Tab-separated table of C-alpha atoms in Angstrom:
chain	number	residue	atom	x	y	z
A	1	MET	CA	-5.333	23.751	10.187
A	2	ARG	CA	-4.894	25.392	6.793
A	3	PHE	CA	-4.745	23.278	3.644
A	4	ALA	CA	-1.190	24.479	2.916
A	5	GLN	CA	-0.068	23.303	6.344
A	6	LEU	CA	-1.548	19.902	5.627
A	7	LEU	CA	0.598	19.637	2.528
A	8	SER	CA	3.863	20.860	4.017
A	9	ASP	CA	5.338	23.109	6.690
A	10	SER	CA	6.858	25.373	4.032
A	11	PRO	CA	4.499	27.417	1.772
A	12	ARG	CA	6.867	26.868	-1.175
A	13	ASN	CA	6.902	23.122	-0.614
A	14	ALA	CA	3.119	23.136	-0.169
A	15	ILE	CA	2.665	24.745	-3.577
A	16	LEU	CA	5.048	22.268	-5.223
A	17	ILE	CA	3.394	19.248	-3.595
A	18	GLY	CA	-0.050	20.605	-4.409
A	19	LEU	CA	0.885	21.028	-8.067
A	20	CYS	CA	2.230	17.467	-8.192
A	21	PHE	CA	-1.031	16.078	-6.832
A	22	LEU	CA	-2.981	18.262	-9.263
A	23	VAL	CA	-1.018	16.749	-12.139
A	24	LEU	CA	-1.754	13.244	-10.840
A	25	LEU	CA	-5.474	14.072	-10.704
A	26	ILE	CA	-5.440	15.417	-14.273
A	27	LEU	CA	-3.313	12.709	-15.931
A	28	PRO	CA	-6.012	9.968	-15.946
A	29	TRP	CA	-8.321	12.075	-18.110
A	30	LEU	CA	-5.655	12.417	-20.800
A	31	HIS	CA	-6.383	8.787	-21.610
A	32	LEU	CA	-9.796	9.872	-22.920
A	33	LEU	CA	-8.309	12.230	-25.501
A	34	PRO	CA	-8.182	11.066	-29.137
A	35	GLU	CA	-5.187	8.860	-29.884
A	36	THR	CA	-4.069	11.418	-32.454
A	37	SER	CA	-3.728	14.049	-29.716
A	38	SER	CA	-0.213	14.902	-28.526
A	39	PHE	CA	-1.413	14.692	-24.904
A	40	HIS	CA	-3.077	11.286	-25.179
A	41	LEU	CA	-1.863	8.709	-22.645
A	42	SER	CA	-2.057	5.080	-23.701
A	43	ALA	CA	-3.613	2.307	-21.611
A	44	TYR	CA	-0.087	1.141	-20.708
A	45	TRP	CA	0.842	4.469	-19.131
A	46	ILE	CA	-2.485	4.902	-17.354
A	47	THR	CA	-2.164	1.417	-15.858
A	48	LEU	CA	1.466	2.023	-14.854
A	49	ILE	CA	0.675	5.386	-13.220
A	50	GLY	CA	-2.304	3.931	-11.364
A	51	LYS	CA	-0.248	0.957	-10.206
A	52	ILE	CA	2.573	3.132	-8.873
A	53	MET	CA	0.135	5.430	-7.044
A	54	ALA	CA	-1.458	2.400	-5.365
A	55	LEU	CA	1.995	1.217	-4.283
A	56	ALA	CA	2.756	4.729	-3.021
A	57	MET	CA	-0.240	4.361	-0.684
A	58	VAL	CA	1.368	1.244	0.791
A	59	ALA	CA	4.584	3.222	1.291
A	60	LEU	CA	2.577	5.895	3.149
A	61	ALA	CA	1.054	3.187	5.339
A	62	LEU	CA	4.474	1.735	6.147
A	63	ASP	CA	5.931	5.183	6.838
A	64	LEU	CA	3.249	5.704	9.480
A	65	VAL	CA	4.429	2.757	11.577
A	66	TRP	CA	8.134	2.794	10.702
A	67	GLY	CA	8.923	6.452	10.180
A	68	TYR	CA	6.815	7.795	13.042
A	69	ALA	CA	6.379	4.943	15.527
A	70	GLY	CA	9.705	3.203	14.837
A	71	ILE	CA	8.044	-0.161	14.060
A	72	LEU	CA	9.681	-1.805	11.042
A	73	SER	CA	7.276	-4.147	9.290
A	74	LEU	CA	8.545	-6.596	6.706
A	75	GLY	CA	5.073	-7.991	6.158
A	76	HIS	CA	2.897	-5.181	4.847
A	77	GLY	CA	2.527	-7.095	1.611
A	78	LEU	CA	0.049	-9.281	3.530
A	79	TYR	CA	-2.374	-6.418	4.219
A	80	PHE	CA	-1.978	-5.156	0.671
A	81	ALA	CA	-2.822	-8.616	-0.678
A	82	LEU	CA	-5.764	-9.111	1.706
A	83	GLY	CA	-7.360	-5.906	0.450
A	84	GLY	CA	-6.695	-7.022	-3.110
A	85	TYR	CA	-8.221	-10.446	-2.523
A	86	ALA	CA	-11.304	-8.941	-0.836
A	87	PHE	CA	-12.027	-6.767	-3.846
A	88	GLY	CA	-10.920	-9.512	-6.240
A	89	MET	CA	-13.684	-11.712	-4.825
A	90	TYR	CA	-16.239	-9.134	-5.909
A	91	LEU	CA	-14.713	-8.801	-9.383
A	92	THR	CA	-14.612	-12.590	-9.731
A	93	ARG	CA	-18.266	-12.939	-8.703
A	94	GLU	CA	-19.320	-10.211	-11.134
A	95	THR	CA	-17.430	-11.925	-13.946
A	96	ALA	CA	-18.957	-15.322	-13.096
A	97	GLY	CA	-22.490	-13.952	-12.972
A	98	THR	CA	-24.921	-16.304	-11.241
A	99	GLY	CA	-22.601	-19.311	-11.537
A	100	LEU	CA	-19.483	-20.380	-9.676
A	101	PRO	CA	-16.097	-18.869	-10.514
A	102	ASP	CA	-14.143	-20.844	-13.112
A	103	PHE	CA	-11.526	-22.160	-10.705
A	104	MET	CA	-14.228	-23.587	-8.405
A	105	ARG	CA	-15.930	-25.382	-11.281
A	106	PHE	CA	-12.537	-26.747	-12.331
A	107	LEU	CA	-12.132	-28.195	-8.820
A	108	SER	CA	-15.657	-29.680	-9.041
A	109	TRP	CA	-17.013	-27.537	-6.216
A	110	THR	CA	-20.791	-27.338	-6.082
A	111	GLU	CA	-21.268	-24.274	-3.889
A	112	LEU	CA	-19.471	-21.195	-2.662
A	113	PRO	CA	-17.603	-21.358	0.668
A	114	TRP	CA	-19.347	-19.513	3.510
A	115	TYR	CA	-16.776	-16.708	3.535
A	116	TRP	CA	-17.704	-15.815	-0.048
A	117	ALA	CA	-21.236	-14.903	1.072
A	118	GLY	CA	-22.275	-11.408	0.012
A	119	THR	CA	-19.183	-10.775	-2.090
A	120	GLN	CA	-21.339	-10.169	-5.148
A	121	HIS	CA	-22.285	-6.842	-3.559
A	122	PHE	CA	-19.870	-3.952	-4.146
A	123	TRP	CA	-20.336	-2.259	-0.777
A	124	TRP	CA	-19.900	-5.482	1.182
A	125	ALA	CA	-16.687	-6.114	-0.754
A	126	MET	CA	-15.505	-2.598	0.136
A	127	ALA	CA	-16.313	-3.275	3.787
A	128	LEU	CA	-14.200	-6.443	3.606
A	129	VAL	CA	-11.343	-4.425	2.080
A	130	VAL	CA	-11.256	-2.414	5.307
A	131	LEU	CA	-12.339	-4.996	7.870
A	132	VAL	CA	-10.197	-7.995	6.903
A	133	PRO	CA	-6.754	-6.275	6.936
A	134	GLY	CA	-7.825	-4.237	9.979
A	135	LEU	CA	-8.956	-7.298	11.943
A	136	VAL	CA	-5.870	-9.349	11.068
A	137	ALA	CA	-3.653	-6.397	12.022
A	138	PHE	CA	-5.512	-5.903	15.300
A	139	ILE	CA	-5.199	-9.545	16.375
A	140	PHE	CA	-1.548	-9.825	15.379
A	141	GLY	CA	-0.604	-6.384	16.714
A	142	TYR	CA	-2.368	-6.840	20.056
A	143	PHE	CA	-0.522	-10.016	20.939
A	144	ALA	CA	2.801	-8.846	19.492
A	145	PHE	CA	2.795	-5.450	21.235
A	146	ARG	CA	1.340	-6.902	24.443
A	147	SER	CA	4.248	-9.371	24.490
A	148	LYS	CA	6.613	-6.403	24.027
A	149	ILE	CA	8.225	-7.854	20.938
A	150	LYS	CA	10.383	-5.167	19.360
A	151	GLY	CA	13.120	-4.472	16.873
A	152	VAL	CA	14.442	-7.121	14.557
A	153	TYR	CA	12.393	-9.855	16.262
A	154	PHE	CA	9.158	-8.061	15.411
A	155	SER	CA	10.287	-7.558	11.812
A	156	ILE	CA	11.109	-11.257	11.441
A	157	ILE	CA	7.713	-12.269	12.834
A	158	THR	CA	5.870	-10.011	10.391
A	159	GLN	CA	7.824	-11.545	7.524
A	160	ALA	CA	7.156	-15.072	8.768
A	161	MET	CA	3.420	-14.379	9.051
A	162	THR	CA	3.327	-13.048	5.495
A	163	TYR	CA	5.156	-16.105	4.172
A	164	ALA	CA	2.843	-18.461	6.071
A	165	SER	CA	-0.181	-16.644	4.636
A	166	ALA	CA	1.229	-16.988	1.121
A	167	LEU	CA	1.562	-20.762	1.618
A	168	LEU	CA	-2.039	-20.888	2.829
A	169	PHE	CA	-3.360	-18.980	-0.177
A	170	PHE	CA	-1.339	-21.165	-2.556
A	171	ARG	CA	-3.521	-24.144	-1.571
A	172	ASN	CA	-6.505	-24.772	-3.852
A	173	GLU	CA	-8.522	-25.964	-0.864
A	174	THR	CA	-8.381	-22.509	0.679
A	175	GLY	CA	-10.815	-21.228	-1.933
A	176	PHE	CA	-8.857	-18.310	-3.353
A	177	GLY	CA	-7.747	-19.653	-6.715
A	178	GLY	CA	-4.548	-21.294	-5.543
A	179	ASN	CA	-1.371	-20.380	-7.401
A	180	ASN	CA	-3.264	-18.518	-10.130
A	181	GLY	CA	-5.346	-16.408	-7.773
A	182	PHE	CA	-8.042	-14.256	-9.367
A	183	THR	CA	-7.799	-12.952	-12.906
A	184	GLY	CA	-9.845	-12.536	-16.071
A	185	PHE	CA	-11.983	-9.709	-14.689
A	186	THR	CA	-14.435	-8.310	-17.227
A	187	THR	CA	-16.663	-5.768	-15.478
A	188	LEU	CA	-16.740	-3.402	-12.514
A	189	LEU	CA	-20.152	-2.167	-11.361
A	190	GLY	CA	-21.434	-3.326	-14.737
A	191	TYR	CA	-18.902	-1.309	-16.751
A	192	ASP	CA	-16.306	-2.877	-19.030
A	193	ILE	CA	-13.157	-2.921	-16.921
A	194	THR	CA	-10.930	-2.476	-19.989
A	195	ALA	CA	-12.862	0.521	-21.341
A	196	SER	CA	-10.965	3.810	-21.519
A	197	SER	CA	-13.466	5.573	-19.258
A	198	THR	CA	-13.227	2.843	-16.601
A	199	ARG	CA	-9.428	2.937	-16.658
A	200	ALA	CA	-9.456	6.720	-16.315
A	201	VAL	CA	-11.869	6.614	-13.374
A	202	LEU	CA	-9.831	3.915	-11.609
A	203	CYS	CA	-6.611	5.879	-12.052
A	204	PHE	CA	-8.285	9.103	-10.882
A	205	THR	CA	-9.775	7.317	-7.846
A	206	THR	CA	-6.323	6.020	-6.941
A	207	ALA	CA	-4.844	9.529	-7.211
A	208	LEU	CA	-7.646	10.905	-5.046
A	209	ALA	CA	-7.192	8.130	-2.458
A	210	LEU	CA	-3.446	8.835	-2.368
A	211	LEU	CA	-4.082	12.549	-1.830
A	212	LEU	CA	-6.644	11.940	0.934
A	213	SER	CA	-4.356	9.404	2.630
A	214	TYR	CA	-1.487	11.879	2.576
A	215	LEU	CA	-3.596	14.767	3.893
A	216	GLY	CA	-5.205	12.587	6.556
A	217	LEU	CA	-1.907	11.229	7.848
A	218	ARG	CA	-0.287	14.649	7.618
A	219	TYR	CA	-3.042	16.103	9.780
A	220	LEU	CA	-2.917	13.193	12.241
A	221	MET	CA	0.856	13.419	12.648
A	222	SER	CA	0.611	17.159	13.383
A	223	GLN	CA	-1.660	16.421	16.350
A	224	PRO	CA	-0.595	15.253	19.845
A	225	TYR	CA	-1.183	11.678	18.655
A	226	GLY	CA	1.624	12.038	16.129
A	227	ARG	CA	3.969	13.489	18.729
A	228	VAL	CA	3.250	10.558	21.042
A	229	LEU	CA	4.137	8.131	18.232
A	230	GLY	CA	7.410	10.011	17.746
A	231	ALA	CA	8.110	9.742	21.468
A	232	ILE	CA	7.428	5.989	21.321
A	233	ARG	CA	9.964	5.713	18.511
A	234	ASP	CA	12.604	7.675	20.446
A	235	SER	CA	12.089	6.317	23.969
A	236	GLU	CA	9.093	4.120	24.689
A	237	ASN	CA	10.237	3.248	28.209
A	238	ARG	CA	10.399	6.899	29.224
A	239	LEU	CA	6.926	7.486	27.817
A	240	GLN	CA	5.551	4.541	29.789
A	241	TYR	CA	7.183	5.960	32.905
A	242	LEU	CA	5.180	9.163	32.320
A	243	GLY	CA	1.968	7.144	32.358
A	244	TYR	CA	1.195	6.633	28.655
A	245	ARG	CA	-0.283	3.286	27.596
A	246	THR	CA	1.851	2.887	24.513
A	247	LEU	CA	0.226	-0.420	23.535
A	248	TRP	CA	-2.908	1.316	22.245
A	249	TYR	CA	-1.015	4.037	20.408
A	250	LYS	CA	1.094	1.469	18.566
A	251	LEU	CA	-1.867	-0.803	17.944
A	252	SER	CA	-4.044	1.987	16.519
A	253	ALA	CA	-1.243	3.106	14.191
A	254	TRP	CA	-0.656	-0.499	13.122
A	255	VAL	CA	-4.335	-1.103	12.321
A	256	LEU	CA	-4.683	2.220	10.462
A	257	SER	CA	-1.579	1.381	8.450
A	258	ALA	CA	-3.001	-2.041	7.546
A	259	VAL	CA	-6.322	-0.524	6.448
A	260	ILE	CA	-4.591	1.973	4.149
A	261	ALA	CA	-2.502	-0.857	2.675
A	262	GLY	CA	-5.680	-2.903	2.141
A	263	ILE	CA	-7.404	-0.041	0.303
A	264	ALA	CA	-4.298	0.319	-1.862
A	265	GLY	CA	-4.534	-3.384	-2.730
A	266	ALA	CA	-8.197	-2.994	-3.689
A	267	LEU	CA	-7.303	-0.131	-6.048
A	268	TYR	CA	-4.351	-2.050	-7.473
A	269	VAL	CA	-6.186	-5.233	-8.494
A	270	PRO	CA	-8.697	-3.930	-11.071
A	271	GLN	CA	-5.974	-1.901	-12.769
A	272	VAL	CA	-3.433	-4.698	-13.174
A	273	GLY	CA	-6.098	-7.376	-13.650
A	274	ILE	CA	-4.768	-10.032	-11.278
A	275	ILE	CA	-4.190	-10.884	-7.619
A	276	ASN	CA	-2.369	-14.025	-6.512
A	277	PRO	CA	-0.277	-15.232	-3.532
A	278	GLY	CA	2.826	-13.785	-5.201
A	279	GLU	CA	1.804	-10.416	-3.740
A	280	MET	CA	2.542	-11.921	-0.306
A	281	ASN	CA	6.082	-12.795	-1.319
A	282	PRO	CA	8.408	-11.546	1.468
A	283	VAL	CA	10.552	-9.864	-1.203
A	284	ASN	CA	7.640	-7.537	-1.989
A	285	SER	CA	7.398	-6.459	1.641
A	286	ILE	CA	11.138	-5.816	1.759
A	287	GLU	CA	10.783	-3.680	-1.372
A	288	MET	CA	8.199	-1.581	0.443
A	289	ALA	CA	10.723	-0.852	3.181
A	290	VAL	CA	13.240	0.144	0.498
A	291	TRP	CA	10.732	2.631	-0.976
A	292	VAL	CA	10.287	4.348	2.372
A	293	ALA	CA	14.009	4.355	3.152
A	294	ALA	CA	14.911	5.662	-0.313
A	295	GLY	CA	12.405	8.506	-0.117
A	296	GLY	CA	13.068	9.445	3.495
A	297	ARG	CA	11.131	7.894	6.340
A	298	GLY	CA	9.195	10.033	8.745
A	299	SER	CA	8.231	12.613	6.119
A	300	LEU	CA	5.209	10.995	4.360
A	301	ILE	CA	5.951	12.796	1.094
A	302	GLY	CA	9.292	10.980	1.094
A	303	ALA	CA	7.461	7.642	1.085
A	304	ILE	CA	5.524	8.689	-2.028
A	305	VAL	CA	8.675	9.948	-3.756
A	306	GLY	CA	10.569	6.781	-2.840
A	307	ALA	CA	7.815	4.478	-4.080
A	308	GLY	CA	7.554	6.380	-7.343
A	309	THR	CA	11.307	6.531	-7.942
A	310	VAL	CA	12.089	2.898	-7.121
A	311	ASN	CA	9.136	1.562	-9.117
A	312	VAL	CA	10.068	3.602	-12.183
A	313	ILE	CA	13.583	2.139	-11.937
A	314	LYS	CA	12.104	-1.334	-11.425
A	315	THR	CA	9.868	-0.952	-14.481
A	316	TYR	CA	12.926	-0.305	-16.632
A	317	PHE	CA	15.289	-2.928	-15.210
A	318	THR	CA	12.753	-5.772	-14.987
A	319	VAL	CA	12.304	-5.398	-18.746
A	320	ALA	CA	15.866	-4.565	-19.820
A	321	TYR	CA	17.861	-6.582	-17.233
A	322	PRO	CA	15.425	-8.734	-15.208
A	323	GLU	CA	18.145	-10.995	-13.821
A	324	PHE	CA	19.878	-8.064	-12.115
A	325	TRP	CA	16.874	-6.392	-10.490
A	326	LEU	CA	17.166	-8.035	-7.045
A	327	LEU	CA	20.889	-7.224	-6.962
A	328	ILE	CA	20.104	-3.609	-7.834
A	329	LEU	CA	17.379	-3.485	-5.162
A	330	GLY	CA	19.738	-4.824	-2.505
A	331	GLY	CA	22.490	-2.440	-3.572
A	332	LEU	CA	20.073	0.474	-3.477
A	333	PHE	CA	19.063	-0.368	0.087
A	334	VAL	CA	22.708	-0.570	1.197
A	335	VAL	CA	23.621	2.733	-0.486
A	336	VAL	CA	20.628	4.547	0.994
A	337	THR	CA	21.253	3.154	4.476
A	338	ILE	CA	24.944	4.091	4.539
A	339	PHE	CA	25.151	7.268	2.472
A	340	LEU	CA	21.598	8.657	2.428
A	341	PRO	CA	20.088	7.866	5.849
A	342	ASN	CA	17.395	10.529	5.323
A	343	GLY	CA	16.646	9.475	1.748
A	344	ILE	CA	15.898	11.668	-1.243
A	345	ILE	CA	13.967	14.188	0.857
A	346	GLY	CA	16.949	14.511	3.190
A	347	VAL	CA	19.229	15.283	0.246
A	348	LEU	CA	16.829	17.929	-1.062
A	349	ASP	CA	16.567	19.521	2.379
A	350	ARG	CA	20.356	19.633	2.683
A	351	LEU	CA	20.733	21.260	-0.738
A	352	LYS	CA	18.075	23.802	0.172
A	353	LYS	CA	19.882	24.744	3.388
A	354	GLU	CA	23.197	25.074	1.547
A	355	LYS	CA	21.626	27.536	-0.910
A	356	GLU	CA	20.203	29.587	1.932
């Protein structure tokens, strides 16, 4: 398949999307320009751009299971947080050096819990970023899909599991920093995590991961596998009648989605400098669904656009009018559901057809 086809079905759209990704890959390096330069981007903007791109990866992950397989998850914040915690363990160990992390010494612990073993190694931490969300998703998804739980009941269970996990991580005895979580990171692979070069590399890595995730999912959805997921969304019973074992298609998509969300969490943590149980707040997972719905589910690029648009709006309102943000978020979801069922991408497609 040609690169342009991976980006979009339309050559014009492929060029536009390609240019947008090119800009995202170039922006991080503007942070390294002298502060007197007109094109210099401050640490605030680099962090904000990197954060939004990481969240856009979560939206892509959710669009895979909701937009293509018809499985609405209200608990993807769990997989995002698990990836963040896995990488946060490495950052915490590197900051602590040969001693125990500060929060463990505060609790008078004398040794690391067994599940912290090896987390001082970067590559083991990266393996955990993939394995932990993937394993949790596999166990949960296998029993949920095997029990044929669907629709709103499945969505409620995912939200309940995320909330239960947040309560577990809030406990100091769990060994993940309790309410405060992990913070105060100083180095990454020996480099100062606040240095301009480190920030630029992290932001660039996030942009590259977002691009690869988009291209990979775009390719996968253009294959027979993607068409089977679409058939599951439209009529799973008919597909089962034809002999397809839909359990494994749904489970594989669910696990892949969780892994992408976990990687996004790992990229998010060193840029914002903190990970705590608040990331498992059910409201965060609902926001993720709003991003996908606002952008246009089932289009992949719509998930990225939706995540970017909603988070830019959130950045403004949580500073200017923080008390109204949840009301605005709820209103946005209602408006999109009733008046823009295909999201921003659907509106753009309609305008394009009208011009033609």
